[in-house]
mmCIF file of N, CA and C in Angstrom:
data_model
loop_
_atom_site.group_PDB
_atom_site.id
_atom_site.type_symbol
_atom_site.label_atom_id
_atom_site.label_comp_id
_atom_site.label_asym_id
_atom_site.label_seq_id
_atom_site.Cartn_x
_atom_site.Cartn_y
_atom_site.Cartn_z
ATOM 1 N N UNK W 16 18.294 -45.764 -34.171
ATOM 2 C CA UNK W 16 17.772 -46.150 -32.963
ATOM 3 C C UNK W 16 17.970 -47.718 -33.019
ATOM 4 N N UNK W 17 17.646 -48.458 -34.255
ATOM 5 C CA UNK W 17 17.877 -49.850 -34.308
ATOM 6 C C UNK W 17 19.407 -50.405 -34.053
ATOM 7 N N UNK W 18 20.050 -49.265 -34.353
ATOM 8 C CA UNK W 18 21.789 -49.756 -34.161
ATOM 9 C C UNK W 18 22.020 -49.555 -32.614
ATOM 10 N N UNK W 19 21.241 -48.593 -32.141
ATOM 11 C CA UNK W 19 21.609 -48.258 -30.593
ATOM 12 C C UNK W 19 21.135 -49.668 -29.795
ATOM 13 N N UNK W 20 19.844 -50.213 -30.201
ATOM 14 C CA UNK W 20 19.414 -51.435 -29.568
ATOM 15 C C UNK W 20 20.286 -52.647 -29.666
ATOM 16 N N UNK W 21 20.938 -52.738 -30.987
ATOM 17 C CA UNK W 21 21.730 -53.836 -31.446
ATOM 18 C C UNK W 21 22.978 -53.680 -30.424
ATOM 19 N N UNK W 22 23.549 -52.658 -30.485
ATOM 20 C CA UNK W 22 24.582 -52.431 -29.622
ATOM 21 C C UNK W 22 24.495 -52.784 -28.212
ATOM 22 N N UNK W 23 23.216 -52.357 -27.571
ATOM 23 C CA UNK W 23 22.921 -52.835 -26.493
ATOM 24 C C UNK W 23 22.926 -54.185 -26.058
ATOM 25 N N UNK W 24 22.178 -54.953 -27.056
ATOM 26 C CA UNK W 24 21.985 -56.341 -27.059
ATOM 27 C C UNK W 24 23.498 -57.132 -26.829
ATOM 28 N N UNK W 25 24.413 -56.583 -27.955
ATOM 29 C CA UNK W 25 25.836 -57.081 -27.974
ATOM 30 C C UNK W 25 26.540 -56.846 -26.815
ATOM 31 N N UNK W 26 26.357 -55.735 -25.994
ATOM 32 C CA UNK W 26 26.945 -55.253 -24.844
ATOM 33 C C UNK W 26 26.509 -56.339 -23.586
ATOM 34 N N UNK W 27 25.204 -56.576 -23.637
ATOM 35 C CA UNK W 27 24.489 -57.352 -22.574
ATOM 36 C C UNK W 27 25.254 -58.942 -22.976
ATOM 37 N N UNK W 28 25.316 -59.114 -24.126
ATOM 38 C CA UNK W 28 25.805 -60.663 -24.364
ATOM 39 C C UNK W 28 27.315 -60.813 -23.652
ATOM 40 N N UNK W 29 28.139 -59.707 -24.019
ATOM 41 C CA UNK W 29 29.411 -59.605 -23.564
ATOM 42 C C UNK W 29 29.372 -59.777 -21.998
ATOM 43 N N UNK W 30 28.516 -58.822 -21.335
ATOM 44 C CA UNK W 30 28.284 -59.050 -19.898
ATOM 45 C C UNK W 30 27.905 -60.464 -19.263
ATOM 46 N N UNK W 31 27.061 -61.105 -20.048
ATOM 47 C CA UNK W 31 26.531 -62.428 -19.825
ATOM 48 C C UNK W 31 27.563 -63.364 -19.961
ATOM 49 N N UNK W 32 28.487 -63.294 -21.029
ATOM 50 C CA UNK W 32 29.509 -64.190 -21.236
ATOM 51 C C UNK W 32 30.527 -64.187 -20.114
ATOM 52 N N UNK W 33 30.975 -62.879 -19.740
ATOM 53 C CA UNK W 33 31.813 -62.501 -18.615
ATOM 54 C C UNK W 33 31.286 -63.088 -17.309
ATOM 55 N N UNK W 34 30.038 -63.110 -17.154
ATOM 56 C CA UNK W 34 29.341 -63.587 -15.701
ATOM 57 C C UNK W 34 29.478 -65.150 -15.679
ATOM 58 N N UNK W 35 29.098 -65.737 -16.932
ATOM 59 C CA UNK W 35 29.229 -67.079 -16.737
ATOM 60 C C UNK W 35 30.840 -67.558 -16.680
ATOM 61 N N UNK W 36 31.550 -66.936 -17.341
ATOM 62 C CA UNK W 36 33.130 -67.304 -17.202
ATOM 63 C C UNK W 36 33.531 -66.976 -15.534
ATOM 64 N N UNK W 37 32.924 -66.192 -14.990
ATOM 65 C CA UNK W 37 33.313 -65.801 -13.654
ATOM 66 C C UNK W 37 32.531 -66.987 -12.616
ATOM 67 N N UNK W 38 31.440 -67.171 -13.009
ATOM 68 C CA UNK W 38 30.566 -67.995 -12.236
ATOM 69 C C UNK W 38 30.621 -69.644 -12.522
ATOM 70 N N UNK W 39 30.784 -69.792 -13.689
ATOM 71 C CA UNK W 39 30.645 -71.088 -14.279
ATOM 72 C C UNK W 39 31.873 -72.153 -13.811
ATOM 73 N N UNK W 40 31.730 -73.482 -14.276
ATOM 74 C CA UNK W 40 32.521 -74.511 -14.149
ATOM 75 C C UNK W 40 33.228 -74.936 -15.392
ATOM 76 N N UNK W 41 34.559 -74.967 -15.445
ATOM 77 C CA UNK W 41 35.223 -75.275 -16.763
ATOM 78 C C UNK W 41 34.919 -76.918 -16.916
ATOM 79 N N UNK W 42 34.900 -77.104 -18.211
ATOM 80 C CA UNK W 42 34.483 -78.515 -18.642
ATOM 81 C C UNK W 42 35.807 -78.864 -19.313
ATOM 82 N N UNK W 43 35.948 -80.364 -19.480
ATOM 83 C CA UNK W 43 37.482 -80.675 -20.060
ATOM 84 C C UNK W 43 37.382 -80.155 -21.508
ATOM 85 N N UNK W 44 36.165 -80.103 -22.177
ATOM 86 C CA UNK W 44 36.059 -79.697 -23.648
ATOM 87 C C UNK W 44 36.305 -78.065 -23.826
ATOM 88 N N UNK W 45 36.588 -77.335 -22.877
ATOM 89 C CA UNK W 45 36.671 -75.996 -22.861
ATOM 90 C C UNK W 45 35.639 -75.307 -22.715
ATOM 91 N N UNK W 46 34.418 -75.731 -22.611
ATOM 92 C CA UNK W 46 33.142 -75.002 -22.541
ATOM 93 C C UNK W 46 33.167 -74.786 -20.917
ATOM 94 N N UNK W 47 32.056 -73.640 -20.509
ATOM 95 C CA UNK W 47 31.838 -73.460 -19.174
ATOM 96 C C UNK W 47 30.501 -73.854 -18.931
ATOM 97 N N UNK W 48 30.072 -74.450 -17.770
ATOM 98 C CA UNK W 48 28.703 -74.849 -17.416
ATOM 99 C C UNK W 48 28.285 -74.170 -16.148
ATOM 100 N N UNK W 49 26.983 -73.929 -15.949
ATOM 101 C CA UNK W 49 26.305 -73.101 -15.020
ATOM 102 C C UNK W 49 24.890 -73.353 -15.018
ATOM 103 N N UNK W 50 24.209 -73.490 -13.975
ATOM 104 C CA UNK W 50 22.611 -73.504 -13.892
ATOM 105 C C UNK W 50 22.098 -72.213 -14.236
ATOM 106 N N UNK W 51 20.764 -72.215 -14.776
ATOM 107 C CA UNK W 51 19.969 -71.097 -14.831
ATOM 108 C C UNK W 51 19.836 -70.329 -13.401
ATOM 109 N N UNK W 52 19.641 -71.109 -12.364
ATOM 110 C CA UNK W 52 19.372 -70.613 -11.340
ATOM 111 C C UNK W 52 20.438 -69.742 -10.698
ATOM 112 N N UNK W 53 21.753 -70.114 -10.792
ATOM 113 C CA UNK W 53 23.011 -69.540 -10.370
ATOM 114 C C UNK W 53 23.149 -68.298 -11.264
ATOM 115 N N UNK W 54 22.972 -68.143 -12.527
ATOM 116 C CA UNK W 54 22.862 -66.954 -13.204
ATOM 117 C C UNK W 54 21.954 -65.986 -12.559
ATOM 118 N N UNK W 55 20.561 -66.520 -12.609
ATOM 119 C CA UNK W 55 19.646 -65.740 -12.110
ATOM 120 C C UNK W 55 19.872 -65.036 -10.910
ATOM 121 N N UNK W 56 20.288 -65.719 -9.866
ATOM 122 C CA UNK W 56 20.694 -65.313 -8.745
ATOM 123 C C UNK W 56 21.852 -64.417 -8.458
ATOM 124 N N UNK W 57 22.693 -64.292 -9.369
ATOM 125 C CA UNK W 57 23.816 -63.353 -9.210
ATOM 126 C C UNK W 57 23.458 -61.835 -9.326
ATOM 127 N N UNK W 58 23.657 -61.174 -8.272
ATOM 128 C CA UNK W 58 23.378 -59.904 -8.113
ATOM 129 C C UNK W 58 24.255 -58.850 -9.118
ATOM 130 N N UNK W 59 25.335 -59.195 -9.419
ATOM 131 C CA UNK W 59 26.067 -58.404 -10.423
ATOM 132 C C UNK W 59 25.413 -58.527 -11.765
ATOM 133 N N UNK W 60 24.942 -59.606 -12.278
ATOM 134 C CA UNK W 60 24.493 -59.873 -13.579
ATOM 135 C C UNK W 60 22.980 -59.249 -13.564
ATOM 136 N N UNK W 61 22.429 -59.320 -12.423
ATOM 137 C CA UNK W 61 20.975 -58.849 -12.150
ATOM 138 C C UNK W 61 20.918 -57.284 -12.390
ATOM 139 N N UNK W 62 22.172 -56.616 -12.035
ATOM 140 C CA UNK W 62 22.119 -55.150 -11.939
ATOM 141 C C UNK W 62 22.483 -54.782 -13.374
ATOM 142 N N UNK W 63 23.488 -55.646 -14.049
ATOM 143 C CA UNK W 63 24.126 -55.020 -15.380
ATOM 144 C C UNK W 63 23.184 -55.256 -16.462
ATOM 145 N N UNK W 64 22.419 -56.241 -16.531
ATOM 146 C CA UNK W 64 21.674 -56.758 -17.575
ATOM 147 C C UNK W 64 20.252 -56.211 -17.831
ATOM 148 N N UNK W 65 19.933 -55.722 -18.847
ATOM 149 C CA UNK W 65 18.500 -55.233 -19.093
ATOM 150 C C UNK W 65 17.751 -56.300 -19.139
ATOM 151 N N UNK W 66 17.863 -57.342 -19.644
ATOM 152 C CA UNK W 66 16.941 -58.646 -19.653
ATOM 153 C C UNK W 66 17.835 -59.800 -19.676
ATOM 154 N N UNK W 67 17.729 -60.585 -18.619
ATOM 155 C CA UNK W 67 18.589 -61.743 -18.665
ATOM 156 C C UNK W 67 18.159 -62.845 -19.561
ATOM 157 N N UNK W 68 16.602 -62.944 -19.905
ATOM 158 C CA UNK W 68 16.118 -63.955 -20.551
ATOM 159 C C UNK W 68 16.447 -63.610 -21.942
ATOM 160 N N UNK W 69 16.227 -62.125 -22.333
ATOM 161 C CA UNK W 69 16.680 -61.919 -23.652
ATOM 162 C C UNK W 69 18.074 -61.952 -24.077
ATOM 163 N N UNK W 70 18.869 -61.734 -23.033
ATOM 164 C CA UNK W 70 20.373 -61.877 -23.408
ATOM 165 C C UNK W 70 20.694 -63.437 -23.588
ATOM 166 N N UNK W 71 20.128 -64.258 -22.770
ATOM 167 C CA UNK W 71 20.276 -65.774 -23.187
ATOM 168 C C UNK W 71 19.827 -66.208 -24.425
ATOM 169 N N UNK W 72 18.577 -65.631 -24.947
ATOM 170 C CA UNK W 72 18.095 -65.968 -26.073
ATOM 171 C C UNK W 72 19.052 -65.524 -27.372
ATOM 172 N N UNK W 73 19.488 -64.266 -27.197
ATOM 173 C CA UNK W 73 20.256 -63.639 -28.205
ATOM 174 C C UNK W 73 21.518 -64.380 -28.224
ATOM 175 N N UNK W 74 22.406 -64.835 -27.188
ATOM 176 C CA UNK W 74 23.519 -65.486 -27.081
ATOM 177 C C UNK W 74 23.393 -66.942 -27.724
ATOM 178 N N UNK W 75 22.348 -67.582 -27.217
ATOM 179 C CA UNK W 75 21.942 -68.886 -27.834
ATOM 180 C C UNK W 75 21.689 -68.691 -29.234
ATOM 181 N N UNK W 76 20.970 -67.716 -30.067
ATOM 182 C CA UNK W 76 20.796 -67.576 -31.306
ATOM 183 C C UNK W 76 22.244 -67.488 -32.070
ATOM 184 N N UNK W 77 23.093 -66.717 -31.438
ATOM 185 C CA UNK W 77 24.496 -66.591 -31.986
ATOM 186 C C UNK W 77 25.337 -67.606 -31.809
ATOM 187 N N UNK W 78 25.064 -68.719 -31.263
ATOM 188 C CA UNK W 78 25.610 -69.902 -31.328
ATOM 189 C C UNK W 78 26.743 -69.852 -29.867
ATOM 190 N N UNK W 79 26.507 -69.112 -29.116
ATOM 191 C CA UNK W 79 27.465 -68.834 -27.935
ATOM 192 C C UNK W 79 27.145 -69.760 -26.768
ATOM 193 N N UNK W 80 25.875 -70.006 -26.424
ATOM 194 C CA UNK W 80 25.399 -70.691 -25.477
ATOM 195 C C UNK W 80 24.524 -71.900 -26.071
ATOM 196 N N UNK W 81 24.385 -72.854 -25.181
ATOM 197 C CA UNK W 81 23.321 -73.903 -25.417
ATOM 198 C C UNK W 81 22.624 -74.272 -24.199
ATOM 199 N N UNK W 82 21.473 -74.394 -24.404
ATOM 200 C CA UNK W 82 20.603 -74.842 -23.066
ATOM 201 C C UNK W 82 19.226 -75.538 -23.695
ATOM 202 N N UNK W 83 18.724 -76.343 -23.158
ATOM 203 C CA UNK W 83 17.336 -77.054 -23.535
ATOM 204 C C UNK W 83 16.257 -75.971 -23.294
ATOM 205 N N UNK W 84 15.225 -75.912 -24.506
ATOM 206 C CA UNK W 84 14.315 -75.248 -24.563
ATOM 207 C C UNK W 84 14.500 -73.849 -25.239
ATOM 208 N N UNK W 85 13.439 -73.051 -25.245
ATOM 209 C CA UNK W 85 13.529 -71.640 -26.021
ATOM 210 C C UNK W 85 13.877 -70.578 -24.969
ATOM 211 N N UNK W 86 13.059 -70.963 -23.770
ATOM 212 C CA UNK W 86 13.079 -69.719 -22.890
ATOM 213 C C UNK W 86 13.239 -70.270 -21.481
ATOM 214 N N UNK W 87 13.821 -69.699 -20.580
ATOM 215 C CA UNK W 87 14.211 -70.119 -19.370
ATOM 216 C C UNK W 87 13.457 -69.073 -18.213
ATOM 217 N N UNK W 88 12.746 -69.768 -17.266
ATOM 218 C CA UNK W 88 11.934 -69.144 -16.222
ATOM 219 C C UNK W 88 12.334 -69.541 -14.949
ATOM 220 N N UNK W 89 12.636 -68.263 -14.024
ATOM 221 C CA UNK W 89 12.960 -68.594 -12.823
ATOM 222 C C UNK W 89 12.104 -69.533 -11.908
ATOM 223 N N UNK W 90 12.676 -70.352 -11.217
ATOM 224 C CA UNK W 90 11.743 -71.402 -10.333
ATOM 225 C C UNK W 90 11.816 -72.600 -11.342
ATOM 226 N N UNK W 91 10.891 -72.443 -12.321
ATOM 227 C CA UNK W 91 10.851 -73.777 -13.100
ATOM 228 C C UNK W 91 11.991 -74.292 -13.673
ATOM 229 N N UNK W 92 12.822 -73.492 -14.058
ATOM 230 C CA UNK W 92 14.061 -73.935 -14.872
ATOM 231 C C UNK W 92 15.360 -73.653 -14.281
ATOM 232 N N UNK W 93 15.290 -73.351 -12.824
ATOM 233 C CA UNK W 93 16.680 -73.299 -12.016
ATOM 234 C C UNK W 93 17.825 -74.285 -12.329
ATOM 235 N N UNK W 94 17.365 -75.491 -12.488
ATOM 236 C CA UNK W 94 18.226 -76.582 -12.614
ATOM 237 C C UNK W 94 18.811 -76.722 -14.071
ATOM 238 N N UNK W 95 18.258 -75.919 -15.052
ATOM 239 C CA UNK W 95 18.586 -76.228 -16.428
ATOM 240 C C UNK W 95 19.998 -75.899 -16.589
ATOM 241 N N UNK W 96 20.876 -76.578 -17.189
ATOM 242 C CA UNK W 96 22.276 -76.217 -17.361
ATOM 243 C C UNK W 96 22.444 -75.423 -18.602
ATOM 244 N N UNK W 97 23.120 -74.195 -18.529
ATOM 245 C CA UNK W 97 23.457 -73.454 -19.557
ATOM 246 C C UNK W 97 25.201 -73.782 -19.849
ATOM 247 N N UNK W 98 25.203 -74.041 -21.047
ATOM 248 C CA UNK W 98 26.780 -74.450 -21.708
ATOM 249 C C UNK W 98 27.231 -73.064 -22.311
ATOM 250 N N UNK W 99 28.286 -72.538 -22.100
ATOM 251 C CA UNK W 99 29.126 -71.572 -22.828
ATOM 252 C C UNK W 99 29.980 -72.475 -23.710
ATOM 253 N N UNK W 100 29.557 -72.371 -25.053
ATOM 254 C CA UNK W 100 30.602 -73.112 -26.152
ATOM 255 C C UNK W 100 31.893 -72.765 -26.027
ATOM 256 N N UNK W 101 32.843 -73.559 -26.290
ATOM 257 C CA UNK W 101 34.185 -73.319 -26.286
ATOM 258 C C UNK W 101 34.551 -72.182 -27.220
ATOM 259 N N UNK W 102 33.923 -72.072 -28.195
ATOM 260 C CA UNK W 102 34.320 -70.886 -29.037
ATOM 261 C C UNK W 102 33.708 -69.596 -28.551
ATOM 262 N N UNK W 103 32.498 -69.734 -27.798
ATOM 263 C CA UNK W 103 32.010 -68.319 -27.088
ATOM 264 C C UNK W 103 33.118 -68.078 -26.056
ATOM 265 N N UNK W 104 33.734 -68.984 -25.269
ATOM 266 C CA UNK W 104 34.538 -68.615 -24.328
ATOM 267 C C UNK W 104 35.856 -68.019 -24.658
ATOM 268 N N UNK W 105 35.941 -68.203 -25.729
ATOM 269 C CA UNK W 105 37.370 -67.392 -26.308
ATOM 270 C C UNK W 105 37.127 -66.280 -27.353
ATOM 271 N N UNK W 106 35.903 -66.465 -27.908
ATOM 272 C CA UNK W 106 35.451 -65.280 -28.965
ATOM 273 C C UNK W 106 35.444 -63.853 -28.258
ATOM 274 N N UNK W 107 34.929 -63.678 -27.061
ATOM 275 C CA UNK W 107 34.739 -62.273 -26.479
ATOM 276 C C UNK W 107 36.087 -62.024 -25.953
ATOM 277 N N UNK W 108 37.109 -62.729 -25.907
ATOM 278 C CA UNK W 108 38.317 -62.477 -25.163
ATOM 279 C C UNK W 108 39.073 -61.656 -26.509
ATOM 280 N N UNK W 109 38.918 -62.212 -27.702
ATOM 281 C CA UNK W 109 39.749 -61.758 -28.955
ATOM 282 C C UNK W 109 39.061 -60.489 -29.562
ATOM 283 N N UNK W 110 37.773 -59.945 -29.074
ATOM 284 C CA UNK W 110 37.064 -59.144 -29.602
ATOM 285 C C UNK W 110 37.477 -57.828 -29.005
#
């Protein structure tokens, strides 16, 4: 059961990374940036992710994403920039 949950989290992280690549803006350093509000309002991610906040926290813990704070909440944190690290932008492609 724990292995299934871990597999689900990994799948959600891949979905989140793909969504940020699709919606985000490329930066000169190879990272991708997007605001939390843009991610939160995307219907495709909303339908595919079990928990957006949980997926963001898990991806941050793995070093794929950077954003200020521990948890982002809709409305209050809509303008917070989420940065997909350059290593994260390429890691999922090679997996």
